[in-house]
Short mmCIF file of C-alpha atoms and ligand atoms in Angstrom, two decimals:
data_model
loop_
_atom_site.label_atom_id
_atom_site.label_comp_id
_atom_site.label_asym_id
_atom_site.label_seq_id
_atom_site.Cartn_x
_atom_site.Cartn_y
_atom_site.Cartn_z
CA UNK A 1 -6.99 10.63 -8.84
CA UNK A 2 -4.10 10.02 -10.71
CA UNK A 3 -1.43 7.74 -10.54
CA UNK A 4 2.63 8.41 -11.14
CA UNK A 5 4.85 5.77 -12.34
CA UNK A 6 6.39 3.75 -9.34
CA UNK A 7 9.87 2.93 -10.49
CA UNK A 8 10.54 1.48 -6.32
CA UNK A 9 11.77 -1.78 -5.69
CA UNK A 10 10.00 -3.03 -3.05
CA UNK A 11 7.34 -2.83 -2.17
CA UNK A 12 6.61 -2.17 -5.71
CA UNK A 13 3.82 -1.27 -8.35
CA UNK A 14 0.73 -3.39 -8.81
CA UNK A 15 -1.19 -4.15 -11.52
CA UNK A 16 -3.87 -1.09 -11.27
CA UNK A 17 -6.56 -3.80 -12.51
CA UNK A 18 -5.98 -6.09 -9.19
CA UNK A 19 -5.74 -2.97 -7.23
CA UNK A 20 -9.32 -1.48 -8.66
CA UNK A 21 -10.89 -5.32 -7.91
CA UNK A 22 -9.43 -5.09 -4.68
CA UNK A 23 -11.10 -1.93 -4.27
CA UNK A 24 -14.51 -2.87 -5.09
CA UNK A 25 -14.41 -5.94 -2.91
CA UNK A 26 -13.73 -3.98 0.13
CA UNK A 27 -16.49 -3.77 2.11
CA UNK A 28 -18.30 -7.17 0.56
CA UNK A 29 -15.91 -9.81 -1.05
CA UNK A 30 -18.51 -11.78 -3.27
CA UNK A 31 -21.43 -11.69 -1.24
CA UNK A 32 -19.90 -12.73 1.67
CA UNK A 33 -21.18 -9.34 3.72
CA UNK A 34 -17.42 -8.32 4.93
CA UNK A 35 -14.08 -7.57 3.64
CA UNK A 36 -11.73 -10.24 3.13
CA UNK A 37 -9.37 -8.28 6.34
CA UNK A 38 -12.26 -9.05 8.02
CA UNK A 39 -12.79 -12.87 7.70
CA UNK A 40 -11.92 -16.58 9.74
CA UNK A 41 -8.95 -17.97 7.77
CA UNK A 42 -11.11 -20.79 9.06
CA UNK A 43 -13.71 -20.73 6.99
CA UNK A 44 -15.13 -21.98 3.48
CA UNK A 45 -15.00 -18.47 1.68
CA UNK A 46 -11.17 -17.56 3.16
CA UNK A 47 -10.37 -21.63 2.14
CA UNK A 48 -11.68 -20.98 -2.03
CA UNK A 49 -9.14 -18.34 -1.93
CA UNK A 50 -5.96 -19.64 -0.53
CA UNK A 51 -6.79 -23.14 -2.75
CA UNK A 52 -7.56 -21.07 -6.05
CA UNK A 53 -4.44 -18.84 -5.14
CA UNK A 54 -1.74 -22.11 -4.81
CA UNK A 55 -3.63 -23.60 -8.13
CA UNK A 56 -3.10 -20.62 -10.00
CA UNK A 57 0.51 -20.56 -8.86
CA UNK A 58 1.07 -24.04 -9.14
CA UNK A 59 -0.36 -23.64 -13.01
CA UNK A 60 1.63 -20.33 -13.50
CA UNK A 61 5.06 -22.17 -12.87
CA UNK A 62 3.81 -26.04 -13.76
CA UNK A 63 5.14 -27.18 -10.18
CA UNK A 64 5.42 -30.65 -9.52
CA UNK A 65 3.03 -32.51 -7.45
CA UNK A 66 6.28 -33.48 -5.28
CA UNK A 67 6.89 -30.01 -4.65
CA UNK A 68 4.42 -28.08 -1.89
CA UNK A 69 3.58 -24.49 -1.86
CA UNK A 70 3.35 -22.22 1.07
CA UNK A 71 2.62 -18.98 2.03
CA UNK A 72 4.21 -17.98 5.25
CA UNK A 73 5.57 -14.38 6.90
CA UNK A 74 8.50 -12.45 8.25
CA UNK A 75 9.83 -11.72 4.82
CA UNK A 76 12.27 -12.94 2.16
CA UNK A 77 14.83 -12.00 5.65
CA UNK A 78 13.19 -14.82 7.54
CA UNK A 79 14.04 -17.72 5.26
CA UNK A 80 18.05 -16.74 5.95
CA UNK A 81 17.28 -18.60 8.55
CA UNK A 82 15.11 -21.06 8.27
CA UNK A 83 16.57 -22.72 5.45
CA UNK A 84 19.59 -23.48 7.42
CA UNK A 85 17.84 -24.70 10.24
CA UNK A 86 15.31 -26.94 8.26
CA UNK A 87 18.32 -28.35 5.08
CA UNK A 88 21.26 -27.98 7.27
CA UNK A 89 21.99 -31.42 8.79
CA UNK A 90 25.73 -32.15 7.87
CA UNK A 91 25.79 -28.07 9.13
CA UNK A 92 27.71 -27.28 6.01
CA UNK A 93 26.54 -25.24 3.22
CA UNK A 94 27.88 -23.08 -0.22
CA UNK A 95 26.73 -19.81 -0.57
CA UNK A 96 27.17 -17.99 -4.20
CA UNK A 97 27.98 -14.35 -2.99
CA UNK A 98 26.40 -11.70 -5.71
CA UNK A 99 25.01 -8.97 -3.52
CA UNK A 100 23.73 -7.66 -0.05
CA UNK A 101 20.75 -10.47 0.13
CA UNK A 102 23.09 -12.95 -0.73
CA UNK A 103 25.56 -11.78 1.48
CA UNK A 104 23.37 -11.62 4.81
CA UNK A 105 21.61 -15.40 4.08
CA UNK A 106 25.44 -16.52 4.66
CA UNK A 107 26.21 -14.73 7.15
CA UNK A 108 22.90 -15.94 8.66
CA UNK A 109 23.78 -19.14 7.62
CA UNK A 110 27.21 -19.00 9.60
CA UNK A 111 25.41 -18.89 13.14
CA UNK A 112 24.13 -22.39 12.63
CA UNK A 113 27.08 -24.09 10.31
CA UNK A 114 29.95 -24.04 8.11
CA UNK A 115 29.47 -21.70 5.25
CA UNK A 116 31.56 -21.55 2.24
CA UNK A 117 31.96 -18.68 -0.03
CA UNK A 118 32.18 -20.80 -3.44
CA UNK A 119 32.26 -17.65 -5.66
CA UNK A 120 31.58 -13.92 -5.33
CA UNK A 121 31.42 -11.07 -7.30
CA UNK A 122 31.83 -8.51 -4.53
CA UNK A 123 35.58 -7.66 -6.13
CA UNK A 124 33.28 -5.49 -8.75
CA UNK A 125 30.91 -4.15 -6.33
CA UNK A 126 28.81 -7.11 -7.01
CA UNK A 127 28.27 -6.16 -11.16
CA UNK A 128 28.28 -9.48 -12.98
CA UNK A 129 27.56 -12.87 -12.13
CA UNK A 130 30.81 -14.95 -11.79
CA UNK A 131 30.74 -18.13 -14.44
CA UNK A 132 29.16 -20.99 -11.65
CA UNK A 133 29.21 -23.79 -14.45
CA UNK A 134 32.35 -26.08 -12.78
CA UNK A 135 32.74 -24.80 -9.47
CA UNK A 136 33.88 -26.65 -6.60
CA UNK A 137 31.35 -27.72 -4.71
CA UNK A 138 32.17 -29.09 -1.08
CA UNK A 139 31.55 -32.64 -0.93
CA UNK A 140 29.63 -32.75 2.34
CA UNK A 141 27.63 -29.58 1.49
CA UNK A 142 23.64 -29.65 2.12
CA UNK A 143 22.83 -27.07 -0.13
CA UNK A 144 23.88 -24.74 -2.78
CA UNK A 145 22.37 -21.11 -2.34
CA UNK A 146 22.10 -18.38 -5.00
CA UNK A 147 20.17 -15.46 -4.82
CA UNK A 148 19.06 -15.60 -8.36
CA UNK A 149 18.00 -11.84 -9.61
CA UNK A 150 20.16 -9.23 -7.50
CA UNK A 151 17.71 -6.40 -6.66
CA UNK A 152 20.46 -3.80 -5.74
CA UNK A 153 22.77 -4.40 -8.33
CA UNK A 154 20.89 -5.19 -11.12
CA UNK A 155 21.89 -8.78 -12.44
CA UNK A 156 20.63 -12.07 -12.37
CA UNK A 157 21.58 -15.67 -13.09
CA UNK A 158 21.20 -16.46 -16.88
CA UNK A 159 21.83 -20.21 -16.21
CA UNK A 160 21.54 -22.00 -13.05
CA UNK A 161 24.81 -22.79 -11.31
CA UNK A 162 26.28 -26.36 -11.54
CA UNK A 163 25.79 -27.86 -8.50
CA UNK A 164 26.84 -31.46 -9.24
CA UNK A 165 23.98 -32.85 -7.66
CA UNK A 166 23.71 -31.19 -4.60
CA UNK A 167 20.08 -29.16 -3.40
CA UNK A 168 19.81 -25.75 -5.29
CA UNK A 169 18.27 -23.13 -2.93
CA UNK A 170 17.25 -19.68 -4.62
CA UNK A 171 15.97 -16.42 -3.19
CA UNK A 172 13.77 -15.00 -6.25
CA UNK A 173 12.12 -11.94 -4.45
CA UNK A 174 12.67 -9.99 -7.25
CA UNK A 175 12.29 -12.29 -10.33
CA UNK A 176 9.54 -14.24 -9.05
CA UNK A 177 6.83 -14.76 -11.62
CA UNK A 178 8.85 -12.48 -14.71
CA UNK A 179 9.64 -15.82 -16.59
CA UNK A 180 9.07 -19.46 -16.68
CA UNK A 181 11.28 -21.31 -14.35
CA UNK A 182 11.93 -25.06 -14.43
CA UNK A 183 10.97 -25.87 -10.58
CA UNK A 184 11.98 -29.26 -10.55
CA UNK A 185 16.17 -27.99 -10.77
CA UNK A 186 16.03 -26.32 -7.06
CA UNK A 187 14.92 -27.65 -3.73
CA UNK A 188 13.69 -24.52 -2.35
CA UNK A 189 12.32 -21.41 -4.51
CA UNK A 190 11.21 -18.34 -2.21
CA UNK A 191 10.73 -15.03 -2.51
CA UNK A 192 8.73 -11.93 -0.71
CA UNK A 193 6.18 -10.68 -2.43
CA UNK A 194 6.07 -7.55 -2.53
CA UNK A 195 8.82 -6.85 -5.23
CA UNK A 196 6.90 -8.46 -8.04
CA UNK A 197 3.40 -10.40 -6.69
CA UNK A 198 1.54 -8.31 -4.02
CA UNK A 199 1.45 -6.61 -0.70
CA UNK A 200 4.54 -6.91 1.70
CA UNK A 201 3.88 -9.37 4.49
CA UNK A 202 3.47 -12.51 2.68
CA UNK A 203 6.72 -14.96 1.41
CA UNK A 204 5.82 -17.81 -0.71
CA UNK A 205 8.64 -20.82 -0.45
CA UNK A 206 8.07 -23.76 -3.01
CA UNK A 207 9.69 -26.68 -1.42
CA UNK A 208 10.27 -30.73 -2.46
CA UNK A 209 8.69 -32.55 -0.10
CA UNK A 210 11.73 -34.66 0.86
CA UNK A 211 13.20 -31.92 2.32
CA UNK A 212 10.33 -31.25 4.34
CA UNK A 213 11.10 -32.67 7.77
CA UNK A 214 11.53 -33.15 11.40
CA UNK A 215 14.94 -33.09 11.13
CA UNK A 216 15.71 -30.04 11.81
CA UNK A 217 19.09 -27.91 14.10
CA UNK A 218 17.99 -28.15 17.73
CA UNK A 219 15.99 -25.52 19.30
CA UNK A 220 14.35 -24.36 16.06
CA UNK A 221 11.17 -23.10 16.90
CA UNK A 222 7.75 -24.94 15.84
CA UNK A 223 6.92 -21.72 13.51
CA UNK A 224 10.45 -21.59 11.65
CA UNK A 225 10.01 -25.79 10.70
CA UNK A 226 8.84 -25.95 7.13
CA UNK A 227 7.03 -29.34 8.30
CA UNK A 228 4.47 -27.24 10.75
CA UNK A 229 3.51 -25.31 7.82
CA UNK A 230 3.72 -28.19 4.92
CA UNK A 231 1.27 -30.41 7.44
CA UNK A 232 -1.23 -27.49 7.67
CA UNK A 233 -1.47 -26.17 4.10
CA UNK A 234 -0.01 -23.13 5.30
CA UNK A 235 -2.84 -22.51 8.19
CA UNK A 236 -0.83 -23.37 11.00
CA UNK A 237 -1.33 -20.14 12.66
CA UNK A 238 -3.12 -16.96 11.47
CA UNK A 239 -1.83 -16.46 7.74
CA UNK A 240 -1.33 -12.80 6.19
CA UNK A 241 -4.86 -13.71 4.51
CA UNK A 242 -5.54 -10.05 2.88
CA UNK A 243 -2.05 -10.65 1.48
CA UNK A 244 -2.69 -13.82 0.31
CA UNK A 245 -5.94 -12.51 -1.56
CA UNK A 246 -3.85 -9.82 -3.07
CA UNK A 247 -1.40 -12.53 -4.70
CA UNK A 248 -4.28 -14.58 -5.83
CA UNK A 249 -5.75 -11.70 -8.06
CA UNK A 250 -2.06 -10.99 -9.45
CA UNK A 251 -1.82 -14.90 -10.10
CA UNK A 252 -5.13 -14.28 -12.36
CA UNK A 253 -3.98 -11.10 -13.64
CA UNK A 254 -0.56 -13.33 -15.33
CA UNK A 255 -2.77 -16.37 -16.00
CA UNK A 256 -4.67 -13.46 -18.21
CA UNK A 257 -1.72 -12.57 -19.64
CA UNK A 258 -1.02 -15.65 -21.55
CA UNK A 259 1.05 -17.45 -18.77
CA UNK A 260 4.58 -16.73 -17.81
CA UNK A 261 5.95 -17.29 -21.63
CA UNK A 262 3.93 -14.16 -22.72
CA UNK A 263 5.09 -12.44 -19.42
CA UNK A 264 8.60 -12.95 -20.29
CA UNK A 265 8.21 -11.26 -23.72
CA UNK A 266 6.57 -8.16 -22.30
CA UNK A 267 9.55 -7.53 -19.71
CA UNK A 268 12.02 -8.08 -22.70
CA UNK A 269 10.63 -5.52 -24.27
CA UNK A 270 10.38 -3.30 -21.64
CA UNK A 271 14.19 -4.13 -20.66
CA UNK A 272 15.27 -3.57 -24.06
CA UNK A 273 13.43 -0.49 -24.24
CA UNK A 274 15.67 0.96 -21.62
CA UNK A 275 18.90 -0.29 -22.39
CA UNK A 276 18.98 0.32 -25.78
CA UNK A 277 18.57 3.62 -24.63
CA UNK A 278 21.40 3.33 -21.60
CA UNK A 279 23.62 1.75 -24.69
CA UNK A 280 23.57 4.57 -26.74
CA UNK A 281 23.78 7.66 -23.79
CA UNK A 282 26.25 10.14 -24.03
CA UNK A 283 25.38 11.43 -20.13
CA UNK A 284 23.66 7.76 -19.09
CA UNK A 285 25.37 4.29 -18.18
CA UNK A 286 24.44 1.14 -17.30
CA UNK A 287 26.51 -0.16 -14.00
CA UNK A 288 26.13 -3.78 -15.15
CA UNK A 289 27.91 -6.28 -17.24
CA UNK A 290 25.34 -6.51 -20.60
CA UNK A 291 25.03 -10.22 -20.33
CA UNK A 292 24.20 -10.62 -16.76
CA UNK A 293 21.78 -7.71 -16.67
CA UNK A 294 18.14 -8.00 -15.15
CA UNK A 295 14.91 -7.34 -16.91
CA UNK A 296 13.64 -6.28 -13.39
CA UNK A 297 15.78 -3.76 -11.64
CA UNK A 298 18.07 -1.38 -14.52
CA UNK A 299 20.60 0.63 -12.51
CA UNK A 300 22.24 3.48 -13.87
CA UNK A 301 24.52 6.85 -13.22
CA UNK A 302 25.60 9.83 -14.72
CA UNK A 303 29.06 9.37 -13.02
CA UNK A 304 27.88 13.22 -11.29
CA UNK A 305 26.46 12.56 -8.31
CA UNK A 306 24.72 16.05 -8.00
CA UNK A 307 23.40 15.28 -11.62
CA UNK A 308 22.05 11.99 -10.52
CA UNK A 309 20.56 13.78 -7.42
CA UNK A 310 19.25 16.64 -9.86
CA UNK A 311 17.69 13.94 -11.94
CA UNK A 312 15.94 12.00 -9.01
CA UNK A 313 14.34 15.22 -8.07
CA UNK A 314 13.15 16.74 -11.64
CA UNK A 315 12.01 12.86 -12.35
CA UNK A 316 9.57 13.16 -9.42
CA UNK A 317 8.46 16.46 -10.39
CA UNK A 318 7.41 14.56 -13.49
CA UNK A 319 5.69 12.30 -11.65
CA UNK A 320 8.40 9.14 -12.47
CA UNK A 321 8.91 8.11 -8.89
CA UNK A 322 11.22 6.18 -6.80
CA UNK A 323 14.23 6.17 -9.42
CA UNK A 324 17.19 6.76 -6.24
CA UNK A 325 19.76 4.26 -6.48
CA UNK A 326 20.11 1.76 -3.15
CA UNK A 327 22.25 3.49 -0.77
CA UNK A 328 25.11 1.16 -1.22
CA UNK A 329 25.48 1.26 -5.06
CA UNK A 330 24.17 5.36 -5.62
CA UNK A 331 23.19 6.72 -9.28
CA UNK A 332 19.95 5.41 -10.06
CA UNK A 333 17.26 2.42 -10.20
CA UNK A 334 14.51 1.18 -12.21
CA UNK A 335 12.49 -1.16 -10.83
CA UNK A 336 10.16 -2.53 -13.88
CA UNK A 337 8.61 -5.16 -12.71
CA UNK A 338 5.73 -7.42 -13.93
CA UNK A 339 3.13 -4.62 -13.30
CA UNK A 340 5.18 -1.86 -14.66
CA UNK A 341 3.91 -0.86 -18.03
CA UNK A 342 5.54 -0.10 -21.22
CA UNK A 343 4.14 3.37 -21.39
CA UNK A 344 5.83 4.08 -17.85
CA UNK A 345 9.43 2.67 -19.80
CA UNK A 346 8.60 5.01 -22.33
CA UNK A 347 7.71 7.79 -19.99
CA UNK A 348 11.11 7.59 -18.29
CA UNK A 349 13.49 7.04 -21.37
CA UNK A 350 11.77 10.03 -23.22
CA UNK A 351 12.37 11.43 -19.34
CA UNK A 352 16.28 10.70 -20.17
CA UNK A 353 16.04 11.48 -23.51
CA UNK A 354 15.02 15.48 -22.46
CA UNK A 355 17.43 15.50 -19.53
CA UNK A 356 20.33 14.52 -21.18
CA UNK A 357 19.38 17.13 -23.69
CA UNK A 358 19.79 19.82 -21.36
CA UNK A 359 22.35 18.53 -19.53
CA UNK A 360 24.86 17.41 -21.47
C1 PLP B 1 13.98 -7.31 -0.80
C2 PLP B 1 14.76 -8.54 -0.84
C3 PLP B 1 15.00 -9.30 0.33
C4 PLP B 1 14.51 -8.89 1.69
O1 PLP B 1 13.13 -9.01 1.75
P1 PLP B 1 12.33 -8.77 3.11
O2 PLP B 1 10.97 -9.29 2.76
O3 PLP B 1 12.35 -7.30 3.37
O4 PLP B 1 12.97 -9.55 4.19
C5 PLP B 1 15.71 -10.48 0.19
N1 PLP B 1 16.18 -10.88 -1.00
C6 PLP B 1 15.97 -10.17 -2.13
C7 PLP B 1 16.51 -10.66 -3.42
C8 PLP B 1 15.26 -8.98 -2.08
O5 PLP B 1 15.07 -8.28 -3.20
#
């Protein structure tokens, strides 16, 4: 067996420790006689691991006891629309606009209310973050909605926007868990999983319970309220439980790490690893303003696109996979998430190093 270095962003590269644990509970999760795939969500052994999973979270990212923690499905995608059906009741909302995911939750958005465009960066194909500290904010808006680390472009927030009071709603799909966040600043925090916690199939939404309600746009269905799943600890219905598992052992994995501060230093490092390098190319280039940039997903071109295509390919061959840009953007992407190693950075900028050698 051997393993390549998975540069994808989503679903992306887990920790090979939580994988191997995964692999030796299998058959027999701790004496229980059957895999956890196998088991009632009802029962005791399926309860200790959803409970020790939302402890270990709720310790990761010290989240308030006011705030509740679920674990629900149909992907980072799904909560376009739930949000506004569950926060929307004046039916007016501001959207920040810095990429494709940000882009569809408005346009979600817009079936069930108003939606304002407060500030975009789409007039630079979406490569900086636009300055959000004194924007105007609409006066009856519910909530303010960023998507806070741009997977397909490469930046992220640095500081939170201003939002003079009103709800802060972020999608963090692809920053979730790579630093410490203050929780207590946004109403809603959500992200899939399966861009920097575990398997695809699971979302996790931290929520303030306020906002938890009844109240919610007519005709929403029982399974898109936040309140059906707040009421139930997230076992309303059938929850992705082998998912669930999966995110529990990466919670463990960080806790074992030193927390989210020590997490946060090892993805600088990684980051700088590869930009320094970008920085100093002669044939490489970073697509993205410096001080927006992401320590998650590193896009970057040649300005060739057969070179970037001939690099994609001869990268593989060297076993450094998944480094094609998004469709939209081209070039390439590195996705170097929490479970990415420093020896796979390395791997790729010596990679670079050697290409640009003979290409240049
Ligand atoms: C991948 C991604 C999504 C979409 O996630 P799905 O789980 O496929 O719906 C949304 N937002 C961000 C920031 C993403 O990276």
């Amino acid at each position: 067996m051997s393993r390549v270095y998975n540069f994808s962003a989503g679903p992306a590269v887990l920790p090979e420790e939580v994988l191997k644990s995964a692999a030796e509970e299998m058959l027999d999760y701790n004496g229980s006689g059957m895999s956890v795939m196998e088991m009632s969500h009802r029962g005791k052994v399926f309860q200790e691991i959803i409970d020790t999973a939302e402890a270990d979270l709720r310790e990761l990212m010290n989240i308030p006891d006011n705030y509740k923690v679920l674990f629900l499905q149909g992907g980072a995608s799904q909560q376009f629309a739930m949000i506004p059906m569950n926060l929307m009741k004046n039916k007016v909302a501001d959207y920040i606009v810095t990429g494709q995911w940000a882009k569809k939750a408005a346009a979600e958005a817009a079936k069930y209310g108003k939606v304002n465009k407060i500030a975009s960066s789409e007039d630079k194909t979406f490569s900086y973050i636009p300055d959000c500290s004194d924007l105007t904010i609409s006066e009856d808006a519910d909530y303010v909605y960023i998507c806070e680390n741009n997977t397909i472009y490469g930046t992220k927030f640095k500081a939170l926007p201003n939002t003079k009071g009103k709800i802060l709603v972020a999608d963090v799909s692809s920053c979730f868990l790579s630093e410490p966040v203050d929780v207590s600043k946004y109403g809603v925090i959500y992200g899939g999983v399966q861009k920097n916690i575990g398997p695809a199939g699971v979302v996790i939404v931290i929520i303030r319970e306020d906002l938890i309600t009844e109240d919610v746009l007519p005709g929403t269905p029982t399974m898109l309220m936040y309140k059906t799943h707040a009421d139930e600890n997230s076992l309303y219905n059938t929850p992705p439980s082998y998912g669930i598992y999966i995110c529990g052992k990466v919670f463990k994995w960080l806790k074992n790490m030193g927390g989210l501060e020590a997490v946060k230093a090892r993805n600088e490092n990684k980051a700088k690893l590869l930009y320094d390098f970008l920085d100093q190319s002669k044939l490489f280039k970073g697509t993205v303003e410096p001080k927006d940039r992401s320590l998650m997903n590193v896009p970057f071109i040649t300005g060739n696109a057969e070179l970037d295509e001939k690099f994609v390919k001869e990268a593989k061959a060297a076993r450094l996979e998944n480094l094609k840009g998004h469709r939209s953007v081209g070039g390439m992407r590195a996705s170097i998430y929490n479970a990415m190693p420093y020896e796979g950075v390395e791997a790729l900028v010596a990679f670079m190093k050697k290409f640009e050698e003979e290409n240049l």
